[in-house]
Amino acid sequence: MQAPSLGGVSVPRGDGSTVIRLRHGSSLNDFADKIDANPASLVTVLFHLGEMATATQSLDEDTFGTLAAELGYVVEMVSAEEEDKELLGSFDIDLDAELEGESDEDLAARPPVVTVMGHVDHGKTKLLDAIRQTDVVAGEAGGITQHIGAYQVRTTHEGNDRAITFIDTPGHEAFTAMRARGAQVTDIAILVVAADDGVMPQTIEALNHAQAANVPIVVAVNKVDKEGANPAKIRQQLTEYNLVAEEYGGDTMFVDVSAKQNLGIDSLLEAVLLTADAALDLRANPDKDARGVAIEANLDKGRGAVATVLVQSGTLQVGDAVVAGTAYGRVRAMFDEHGENVTEAGPSRPVQVLGLTSVPSAGDTFIVAPDDRTARQIAEKREAAERAALLAKRRKRISLEDFTQALALGKVETLNLVIKGDVSGAVEALEDALLKIDVGEEVDLRVIHRGVGAITQNDVNLATVDNAIIIGFNVKFAERVEELADREGVDVRFYSVIYQAIDDVEAALKGMLKPEYEEVQLGTAEVREVFRSSKFGNIAGSIVRSGEIRRNTKARVLRGGKVIGDNLTIESLKRFKDDATEVREGYECGIGLGSYNDLQVEDVIETWELREKPRS
Ligand code: GDP
């Protein structure tokens, strides 16, 4: 059905419920394709709705929504995950179908994957260290465990040799950031609570995140060696959050530990395995191409892109063609957490992988592709999709009307950030935390670029163009980049503690908030005589009664205490025949208010200006 539309153009209309599915980063061209319309007419319709866009520009969901509603369609944006599924499907890779098709014989038990969470300073890092040290294998090999983002320990449980995998980035930030990207790697969460401190805000946050993800919790009551430690109180406090200890009739295991004195670590590992066996059915098919998640990645000077991958199913082998997010390559070598070469890695095994062409992001899915060419094509298509989605985000999401208004009110303010860090996990965690800062609606925070490695010329250039601040987390300038940043006046800040970065950005945002102004009176003058001048308008012969009268300041006229003229300007000011810039209290002067002529003897002229009010 063709019907006239806004702007007089003709566009095929929907019936109000016709669904149009669009990918993120689509343009009016794509929309026009779906409804068999002329893209130029959609440009016109959109313009009449107060938005300007070209036919090829990527638009966001809201814009499409407005346009679709006008034309009688409903827009459904294909989610990034769905889109990726479709993309993989076009290469004959269907991960869901693959999992569903697996029978009992295909599946073998796999170790649980554990994340340690809890309040700051309650001992997460120390606990991860203590657990690392219990590892018998590491002891035998004499190998020092290296930080690769995850490690596996072995322990004897009910006479069996069992393995447990630990994610080596403590805290729920990384956990949440990964989950936000659709990657659920954690099977069990260890919630660390210091027995001398009790349940704290981040304890509750961590607990909420774990419960929201349906991840069973084992509570490690830490620091029991300390004076004033009260493990019973922790059990008591946590009952309020539905974590009831077994000894109180609940089903959550609480284990008293001292990470510092290595007490109770074995019992904690035991509790993890008991919980896993009771609550979860952890099995995976080891006999297929590997599927997993990149949990950490960085660029190494000598070795190139290095990614730690947690294999979730299948077995990863040296020589496999792989793709992780937009990175691809062939597995050149693999290392375990002791720095030992390994040739294959099965389910729940974390390994460091060399051979990717670029650095993937934490949370990227990692899959083995049938061949090199397929791996490359998947990566390239993903990159194109990402770029399109980014472009859509960068376009100002504001209508012409809003825009002028917002500008006039000084409402549009954006703080752009470039984040660089030593490992992708930290970058993601930082970005995630920064975007959560609540600064009200007046200011926007946008991360325009993030990445792993030193701060490069490219970062500075980006910051120059988009007027951004660069945040470096545990990184430095690349060679000769510091001078460039200086020259361009780009603000670059370095941090090694996430919270400091967050604090600073929060402060910067507060400083950037549009200042509030208050009116301050500058002076008053009483009109003694009115001189009529055809050329300059009326001039008020006055005497300054308080403060001073300054030329070009704002003024109002009061008669009998009432304002009769406002928003005026002292356009001329004279002392006798001479122009004056200011006249002080007690002196006479001639004041001209431009075209405002309603002046009488005894009127009061008051001058004022707006001064910035300091923020509390
Ligand atoms: P995180 O912020 O949760 O990672 O906490 P850390 O592991 O960095 O530990 C914070 C502080 O508590 C450090 O000074 C540790 O040495 C100390 N600590 C951790 N575990 C214990 C413990 O079991 N007993 C005692 N006394 N101190 C501990």
XYZ file of C-alpha atoms and ligand atoms in Angstrom:
644
model
C 0.000 0.000 0.000
C 1.396 3.390 -0.957
C 0.267 6.362 0.994
C 1.390 9.944 1.231
C 3.661 10.550 4.135
C 5.390 13.319 5.945
C 7.146 15.606 3.549
C 4.842 14.574 0.746
C 6.927 11.537 -0.221
C 5.413 8.181 -0.840
C 6.586 5.253 1.259
C 5.098 1.751 1.565
C 3.438 1.585 4.962
C 3.107 -1.237 7.418
C -0.035 -2.112 9.301
C 1.368 -1.118 12.667
C 2.565 -4.590 13.548
C 4.780 -5.518 10.618
C 8.121 -6.445 12.146
C 11.332 -5.344 10.509
C 14.483 -7.010 11.785
C 17.605 -4.907 11.574
C 21.184 -5.498 12.574
C 23.008 -3.068 14.811
C 24.730 -0.505 12.658
C 22.131 -0.623 9.894
C 21.456 2.417 7.742
C 18.383 3.857 6.032
C 19.504 1.916 2.951
C 19.084 -1.336 4.874
C 15.710 -0.268 6.208
C 14.575 0.805 2.737
C 15.627 -2.590 1.386
C 13.384 -4.391 3.841
C 10.268 -2.379 3.070
C 11.001 -1.928 -0.597
C 11.164 1.837 -0.394
C 13.375 4.453 -1.914
C 16.120 5.369 0.619
C 15.901 9.040 -0.363
C 12.259 9.170 0.701
C 13.190 7.721 4.097
C 15.776 10.481 4.481
C 12.981 12.962 3.847
C 10.575 11.330 6.286
C 13.239 11.248 8.976
C 14.057 14.872 8.348
C 10.444 15.808 8.930
C 10.626 13.918 12.200
C 13.429 16.244 13.202
C 16.435 14.043 12.495
C 19.016 14.395 9.831
C 20.799 11.387 8.433
C 22.217 10.259 5.147
C 21.066 7.033 3.540
C 24.304 5.209 4.295
C 24.825 6.409 7.849
C 24.510 3.842 10.649
C 21.599 4.735 12.919
C 20.718 3.641 16.407
C 17.699 1.762 17.641
C 15.814 4.849 18.872
C 16.037 6.566 15.523
C 14.812 3.489 13.685
C 12.074 3.136 16.276
C 10.796 6.667 15.635
C 10.902 6.211 11.901
C 9.241 2.797 12.020
C 6.451 3.980 14.299
C 5.702 6.767 11.855
C 5.487 4.333 8.958
C 3.565 1.581 10.699
C 6.363 -0.878 11.392
C 7.910 -2.354 14.498
C 11.671 -2.510 14.544
C 13.474 -5.376 16.190
C 17.189 -5.014 16.519
C 19.025 -8.290 16.158
C 21.162 -8.660 19.266
C 24.908 -8.890 18.927
C 24.822 -12.521 20.047
C 22.091 -13.473 17.616
C 23.941 -11.668 14.900
C 27.075 -13.582 15.700
C 25.153 -16.836 15.704
C 23.839 -16.023 12.253
C 27.337 -15.161 11.157
C 28.754 -18.453 12.437
C 25.778 -20.241 10.934
C 26.745 -18.918 7.515
C 29.994 -20.847 8.013
C 28.100 -23.967 9.090
C 29.014 -23.559 12.734
C 26.075 -23.939 15.123
C 27.304 -24.102 18.695
C 23.858 -24.607 20.253
C 22.939 -27.494 17.991
C 26.340 -28.981 18.664
C 25.744 -29.006 22.440
C 22.223 -30.350 22.098
C 23.375 -33.148 19.880
C 25.777 -34.524 22.454
C 24.751 -37.752 24.154
C 25.777 -39.134 27.524
C 28.555 -41.193 25.982
C 30.103 -38.081 24.478
C 30.314 -36.289 27.795
C 33.068 -36.564 30.387
C 33.346 -34.908 33.801
C 35.221 -31.625 33.809
C 36.709 -29.586 36.682
C 34.706 -26.698 38.144
C 35.748 -23.151 37.267
C 35.866 -20.882 40.305
C 35.922 -17.108 40.730
C 36.925 -15.501 44.040
C 34.837 -12.498 45.008
C 34.295 -10.314 48.057
C 34.924 -6.937 49.637
C 38.183 -5.107 49.073
C 40.935 -6.099 51.512
C 39.110 -9.174 52.728
C 41.890 -11.304 51.262
C 40.857 -12.380 47.764
C 44.328 -11.996 46.306
C 45.977 -13.612 49.262
C 43.586 -16.525 49.094
C 44.266 -17.064 45.399
C 47.979 -17.097 46.270
C 47.481 -19.565 49.089
C 45.463 -21.902 46.882
C 48.106 -21.712 44.175
C 50.693 -22.833 46.687
C 48.776 -25.935 47.737
C 49.125 -27.302 44.259
C 51.072 -30.540 44.451
C 51.959 -30.538 40.804
C 53.456 -27.078 40.987
C 55.482 -28.177 44.006
C 56.852 -31.176 42.161
C 57.732 -29.268 39.038
C 59.300 -26.612 41.204
C 57.531 -24.241 38.882
C 56.409 -20.883 40.102
C 52.888 -20.192 38.974
C 52.761 -17.283 36.619
C 49.906 -14.926 36.273
C 48.136 -15.878 33.078
C 44.614 -14.985 34.199
C 43.633 -18.438 35.434
C 45.254 -21.502 36.924
C 44.361 -25.060 37.751
C 45.239 -26.898 40.966
C 44.907 -30.579 41.769
C 43.788 -31.966 45.052
C 42.894 -35.355 46.457
C 39.195 -35.636 47.138
C 37.679 -38.830 48.540
C 40.658 -40.739 47.258
C 40.444 -39.286 43.752
C 42.757 -36.842 42.105
C 40.607 -33.869 41.164
C 41.335 -30.558 39.458
C 39.825 -27.133 40.101
C 40.276 -24.127 37.829
C 40.555 -20.676 39.359
C 40.040 -17.420 37.544
C 42.976 -15.353 38.714
C 41.310 -11.932 38.556
C 39.646 -11.487 41.925
C 36.512 -9.443 42.303
C 33.164 -9.300 40.631
C 34.019 -6.562 38.145
C 35.663 -8.948 35.706
C 32.972 -11.525 36.378
C 30.215 -9.065 35.521
C 31.998 -7.572 32.546
C 32.354 -11.026 31.031
C 28.783 -11.945 31.800
C 27.626 -8.736 30.165
C 29.258 -10.013 27.002
C 27.384 -13.265 27.269
C 30.321 -15.274 28.540
C 29.570 -17.294 31.600
C 32.738 -19.012 32.640
C 32.253 -19.332 36.394
C 30.677 -22.480 37.816
C 31.174 -21.685 41.495
C 31.910 -18.464 43.357
C 34.001 -18.334 46.504
C 32.756 -15.423 48.565
C 35.536 -14.179 50.817
C 34.464 -12.432 54.003
C 36.999 -11.252 56.579
C 36.027 -12.615 59.982
C 37.300 -9.470 61.706
C 35.289 -7.143 59.483
C 32.034 -8.790 58.490
C 29.658 -8.362 55.597
C 30.449 -5.186 53.655
C 28.923 -3.443 50.613
C 31.014 -5.293 48.060
C 30.304 -8.571 49.805
C 26.646 -8.014 49.075
C 27.327 -6.833 45.550
C 29.396 -9.927 44.824
C 26.726 -12.122 46.303
C 24.040 -10.480 44.208
C 26.063 -10.942 41.060
C 26.671 -14.608 41.794
C 23.047 -15.241 42.669
C 21.839 -13.374 39.582
C 24.048 -15.616 37.475
C 22.740 -18.689 39.289
C 26.206 -19.593 40.431
C 26.448 -21.581 43.687
C 28.453 -19.913 46.450
C 30.972 -21.306 48.896
C 31.799 -18.878 51.685
C 35.410 -18.557 52.793
C 35.459 -16.934 56.206
C 38.966 -15.495 56.053
C 41.441 -14.050 58.560
C 40.337 -16.389 61.340
C 43.892 -16.041 62.715
C 43.218 -12.440 63.606
C 42.338 -11.223 67.009
C 38.695 -10.242 67.105
C 37.800 -12.674 64.352
C 34.227 -13.777 64.755
C 33.363 -16.475 62.191
C 29.987 -17.186 63.794
C 28.940 -13.592 63.236
C 29.636 -13.911 59.500
C 27.392 -16.975 59.304
C 24.745 -15.057 61.183
C 24.992 -11.978 58.952
C 24.804 -13.928 55.725
C 21.607 -15.741 56.644
C 19.937 -12.430 55.847
C 21.040 -12.864 52.256
C 19.773 -16.422 51.878
C 23.149 -17.932 52.504
C 22.472 -20.319 55.359
C 25.336 -22.425 56.607
C 24.967 -26.192 56.564
C 25.484 -26.343 60.302
C 22.475 -24.050 60.651
C 20.357 -26.264 58.455
C 21.024 -24.496 55.162
C 22.824 -25.711 52.095
C 25.722 -23.280 51.784
C 29.163 -24.446 52.828
C 31.109 -22.060 55.044
C 34.801 -22.745 55.579
C 36.990 -20.941 58.084
C 40.339 -20.106 56.537
C 43.419 -18.024 57.017
C 44.923 -17.151 53.671
C 47.887 -15.705 55.501
C 48.664 -18.769 57.592
C 47.520 -21.296 55.010
C 44.837 -22.688 57.290
C 41.734 -24.396 55.994
C 42.695 -24.174 52.323
C 42.284 -27.919 51.782
C 38.848 -27.848 53.396
C 37.898 -24.959 51.147
C 38.885 -26.911 48.035
C 36.958 -29.859 49.380
C 33.890 -27.682 49.904
C 34.154 -26.456 46.322
C 34.198 -30.002 44.996
C 31.368 -31.122 47.276
C 29.256 -28.169 46.179
C 30.045 -28.813 42.524
C 29.160 -32.480 42.813
C 25.944 -31.774 44.682
C 24.632 -28.818 42.711
C 26.066 -29.076 39.239
C 26.473 -31.553 36.472
C 29.796 -30.463 35.096
C 30.429 -32.402 31.960
C 31.670 -31.596 28.484
C 32.592 -33.351 25.294
C 36.379 -33.432 25.011
C 36.406 -35.049 21.569
C 35.661 -32.206 19.225
C 37.038 -28.854 18.122
C 37.618 -26.628 21.116
C 35.144 -23.935 22.179
C 35.974 -21.539 24.969
C 36.374 -17.983 26.135
C 39.317 -15.598 26.104
C 39.736 -14.472 29.692
C 42.794 -12.303 29.406
C 45.020 -11.107 26.603
C 47.932 -8.826 26.048
C 50.498 -7.860 23.493
C 53.930 -9.186 24.278
C 56.934 -7.519 22.697
C 58.639 -10.744 21.727
C 55.747 -13.144 21.369
C 53.025 -11.025 19.809
C 49.418 -11.423 20.900
C 49.165 -13.690 23.926
C 45.715 -14.811 25.024
C 44.686 -16.918 27.972
C 41.838 -19.117 26.912
C 39.586 -21.199 29.068
C 38.530 -24.224 27.073
C 34.883 -25.015 27.811
C 34.350 -27.986 25.561
C 36.389 -29.906 23.035
C 40.155 -30.074 23.044
C 42.431 -27.347 21.796
C 45.513 -28.446 19.946
C 48.646 -26.801 18.681
C 48.155 -26.090 14.994
C 44.390 -25.454 15.265
C 42.944 -22.587 13.252
C 41.200 -20.355 15.778
C 39.130 -17.214 16.015
C 38.495 -15.187 19.162
C 36.320 -12.132 18.701
C 37.966 -10.227 15.880
C 41.346 -11.931 16.352
C 42.260 -15.028 14.419
C 45.264 -17.190 13.703
C 46.733 -20.603 14.176
C 47.809 -21.910 17.580
C 51.598 -21.709 17.393
C 52.285 -22.794 20.954
C 50.458 -23.242 24.253
C 51.644 -22.827 27.823
C 50.141 -23.718 31.147
C 50.266 -21.644 34.331
C 53.766 -22.933 35.115
C 55.098 -21.726 31.816
C 55.352 -25.306 30.570
C 54.667 -26.148 26.951
C 51.479 -28.103 26.386
C 50.235 -29.631 23.176
C 46.575 -29.933 24.019
C 44.033 -28.530 26.447
C 40.693 -30.116 27.311
C 37.553 -28.781 29.034
C 38.073 -26.355 31.970
C 41.771 -26.025 31.174
C 43.175 -22.518 30.987
C 46.063 -22.110 28.559
C 48.071 -19.312 27.169
C 47.849 -19.331 23.401
C 50.340 -17.825 20.980
C 49.667 -17.233 17.330
C 46.737 -14.823 17.141
C 47.077 -11.892 14.759
C 45.692 -9.406 17.269
C 44.661 -9.160 20.903
C 41.140 -10.404 21.672
C 39.032 -8.890 24.466
C 38.240 -10.583 27.737
C 34.967 -12.415 27.281
C 35.366 -13.038 23.552
C 34.309 -16.500 22.520
C 37.149 -18.608 21.280
C 36.495 -21.311 18.753
C 38.435 -23.627 16.531
C 37.474 -23.106 12.904
C 37.578 -25.780 10.214
C 40.445 -23.996 8.463
C 42.554 -20.824 8.403
C 40.460 -19.180 5.748
C 37.222 -19.619 7.666
C 38.844 -18.270 10.842
C 39.985 -15.182 8.996
C 36.649 -14.588 7.324
C 34.728 -14.883 10.593
C 37.084 -12.413 12.248
C 36.817 -9.962 9.385
C 33.028 -10.100 9.293
C 32.897 -9.526 13.037
C 35.184 -6.574 12.718
C 32.979 -5.042 10.039
C 29.906 -5.563 12.238
C 31.660 -3.999 15.217
C 32.707 -1.001 13.195
C 29.175 -0.441 11.958
C 27.780 -0.725 15.478
C 30.390 1.723 16.754
C 29.496 4.223 14.066
C 25.854 3.976 15.034
C 26.741 4.695 18.636
C 28.913 7.655 17.765
C 26.238 9.467 15.885
C 24.630 12.101 18.037
C 21.367 10.703 19.201
C 19.508 13.934 19.384
C 16.823 15.550 17.275
C 17.297 18.940 15.643
C 14.914 20.563 18.102
C 16.454 18.962 21.163
C 19.858 19.780 19.916
C 19.396 23.508 19.541
C 17.645 23.623 22.860
C 20.214 21.534 24.656
C 22.968 23.605 23.189
C 21.315 26.844 24.256
C 20.904 25.500 27.756
C 24.478 24.309 27.728
C 23.233 20.802 28.308
C 25.391 18.912 25.851
C 28.598 17.963 27.526
C 30.423 14.759 26.948
C 33.536 13.499 28.545
C 35.289 11.269 26.046
C 37.776 8.717 27.276
C 40.438 6.522 25.761
C 41.381 3.628 28.050
C 44.627 1.715 27.675
C 45.739 -1.037 30.034
C 48.272 -3.829 30.375
C 45.734 -6.633 30.167
C 42.310 -6.690 28.594
C 40.651 -7.870 31.800
C 41.697 -4.685 33.564
C 40.606 -2.507 30.661
C 37.167 -4.089 30.627
C 36.797 -3.875 34.370
C 37.824 -0.219 34.344
C 35.517 0.664 31.489
C 32.684 -1.114 33.152
C 33.228 0.674 36.447
C 33.635 4.076 34.801
C 30.449 3.754 32.829
C 28.643 3.057 36.056
C 29.582 6.381 37.610
C 26.422 8.262 38.304
C 26.776 11.947 37.521
C 23.248 12.813 36.671
C 21.963 13.708 33.258
C 23.939 16.806 32.527
C 27.118 15.031 31.580
C 27.798 12.066 29.400
C 30.722 9.737 29.643
C 31.837 7.961 26.525
C 34.666 5.522 26.053
C 35.633 6.152 22.452
C 38.498 3.705 22.349
C 39.972 1.041 24.544
C 42.852 -1.329 24.083
C 45.801 -3.220 25.452
C 49.340 -1.879 25.342
C 51.287 1.359 25.568
C 49.734 4.709 24.716
C 50.412 5.192 21.042
C 50.400 8.006 18.562
C 47.091 6.711 17.327
C 45.537 7.025 20.802
C 46.728 10.604 21.090
C 45.421 11.437 17.642
C 42.050 10.031 18.532
C 42.018 12.003 21.745
C 42.876 15.159 19.832
C 40.098 14.729 17.318
C 37.438 13.782 19.836
C 38.736 15.949 22.649
C 39.249 12.977 24.935
C 41.232 12.251 28.059
C 43.513 9.226 27.984
C 43.609 6.847 30.942
C 46.613 4.560 31.139
C 46.325 1.637 33.525
C 49.686 0.026 34.281
C 51.018 1.217 30.935
C 53.369 3.933 29.700
C 53.745 6.090 26.629
C 55.131 4.397 23.551
C 58.307 5.995 22.273
C 58.082 9.691 21.369
C 54.348 9.799 22.056
C 54.703 11.876 25.195
C 55.922 14.896 23.212
C 53.010 14.540 20.841
C 50.522 14.486 23.719
C 52.206 17.553 25.199
C 52.123 19.383 21.935
C 48.476 18.592 21.337
C 47.558 19.393 24.901
C 46.015 15.978 25.475
C 45.473 15.113 29.112
C 46.972 11.691 29.823
C 46.609 10.132 33.265
C 48.338 7.085 34.601
C 47.028 4.742 37.257
C 47.842 1.430 38.823
C 44.823 1.252 41.083
C 41.380 1.036 39.504
C 39.628 2.890 42.296
C 41.908 5.907 41.935
C 41.080 6.161 38.272
C 37.390 5.981 39.046
C 37.676 8.638 41.749
C 39.534 10.994 39.447
C 37.135 10.595 36.587
C 34.252 11.163 38.933
C 35.878 14.373 40.131
C 36.578 15.445 36.566
C 32.963 14.881 35.707
C 31.852 16.968 38.632
C 34.207 19.723 37.548
C 32.832 19.514 34.078
C 29.287 19.876 35.165
C 27.964 23.165 33.913
C 28.553 25.672 36.662
C 25.539 27.044 38.455
C 25.276 30.808 38.536
C 23.913 33.199 41.058
C 23.028 36.807 40.644
C 25.258 39.275 42.456
C 24.315 42.900 42.857
C 27.045 45.299 41.747
C 25.612 48.699 42.538
C 22.591 50.977 42.659
C 22.067 54.519 41.479
C 19.207 56.917 42.099
C 17.846 58.950 39.212
C 17.996 62.701 39.952
C 17.112 64.120 36.594
C 16.161 62.766 33.162
C 17.781 64.281 30.068
C 15.957 63.630 26.845
C 18.209 63.085 23.861
C 16.853 62.282 20.419
C 20.154 60.756 19.459
C 20.995 58.584 22.485
C 17.573 58.083 24.031
C 16.947 59.241 27.572
C 19.898 59.730 29.863
C 19.422 59.369 33.607
C 21.388 61.902 35.598
C 22.012 59.803 38.697
C 23.982 59.495 41.883
C 25.567 56.164 42.763
C 24.105 54.996 46.084
C 25.929 51.750 46.616
C 28.721 49.751 45.042
C 29.603 50.970 41.611
C 27.955 51.314 38.244
C 29.930 49.763 35.406
C 29.400 50.107 31.710
C 28.082 47.054 29.815
C 26.747 45.331 32.923
C 23.182 44.075 33.260
C 20.666 46.432 34.813
C 17.072 46.757 35.902
C 14.936 49.740 36.840
C 12.918 49.859 40.071
C 10.161 52.275 40.882
C 8.802 52.303 44.401
C 10.568 48.985 45.032
C 8.967 47.300 42.013
C 10.844 46.213 38.923
C 9.520 48.081 35.920
C 12.273 47.281 33.434
C 14.515 44.222 33.466
C 17.250 42.656 31.432
C 18.673 46.023 30.406
C 22.274 46.977 29.830
C 24.222 50.013 30.929
C 24.966 51.073 27.374
C 26.499 54.429 28.099
C 28.044 55.877 31.212
C 29.385 59.398 31.561
C 31.073 61.523 34.189
C 30.220 65.043 33.078
C 31.067 65.050 29.370
C 33.501 62.129 29.454
C 32.819 58.462 28.933
C 33.487 56.428 32.048
C 33.888 52.702 32.526
C 32.830 52.791 36.151
C 31.518 55.278 38.680
C 31.727 54.661 42.403
C 29.418 55.264 45.335
C 28.691 58.918 46.077
C 29.502 60.188 42.596
C 27.165 61.537 39.988
C 26.925 60.169 36.482
C 24.799 59.977 33.355
C 23.413 56.547 32.574
C 22.014 55.485 29.201
C 19.968 52.277 28.954
C 19.867 52.111 25.151
C 16.370 52.165 23.762
C 14.769 51.894 27.193
C 13.317 55.304 27.900
C 10.824 54.853 30.718
C 12.781 56.722 33.378
C 11.579 59.074 36.111
C 13.194 60.982 38.936
C 13.648 58.768 42.040
C 13.760 55.548 40.006
C 16.543 53.220 41.108
C 18.861 51.616 38.582
C 20.332 48.398 39.887
C 23.174 46.570 38.192
C 24.046 42.896 38.572
C 26.061 40.102 37.106
C 26.006 36.303 37.185
C 28.741 34.648 39.187
C 29.634 30.997 39.219
C 28.464 29.239 42.342
C 30.952 26.758 43.716
C 29.612 23.190 43.744
C 29.268 21.525 47.045
P 41.786 -8.237 48.454
O 41.635 -6.765 48.298
O 40.494 -8.879 48.829
O 42.450 -8.920 47.291
O 42.711 -8.459 49.752
P 44.241 -8.885 49.852
O 44.417 -10.306 49.482
O 45.064 -7.894 49.142
O 44.435 -8.789 51.425
C 44.239 -7.581 52.113
C 45.095 -7.552 53.347
O 44.662 -8.525 54.276
C 46.557 -7.848 53.074
O 47.331 -7.008 53.877
C 46.714 -9.283 53.476
O 48.015 -9.590 53.898
C 45.721 -9.387 54.621
N 45.204 -10.747 54.769
C 44.650 -11.508 53.799
N 44.279 -12.699 54.299
C 44.618 -12.698 55.629
C 44.481 -13.643 56.681
O 43.990 -14.757 56.521
N 44.913 -13.250 57.909
C 45.460 -12.039 58.128
N 45.840 -11.735 59.333
N 45.600 -11.126 57.155
C 45.199 -11.442 55.923
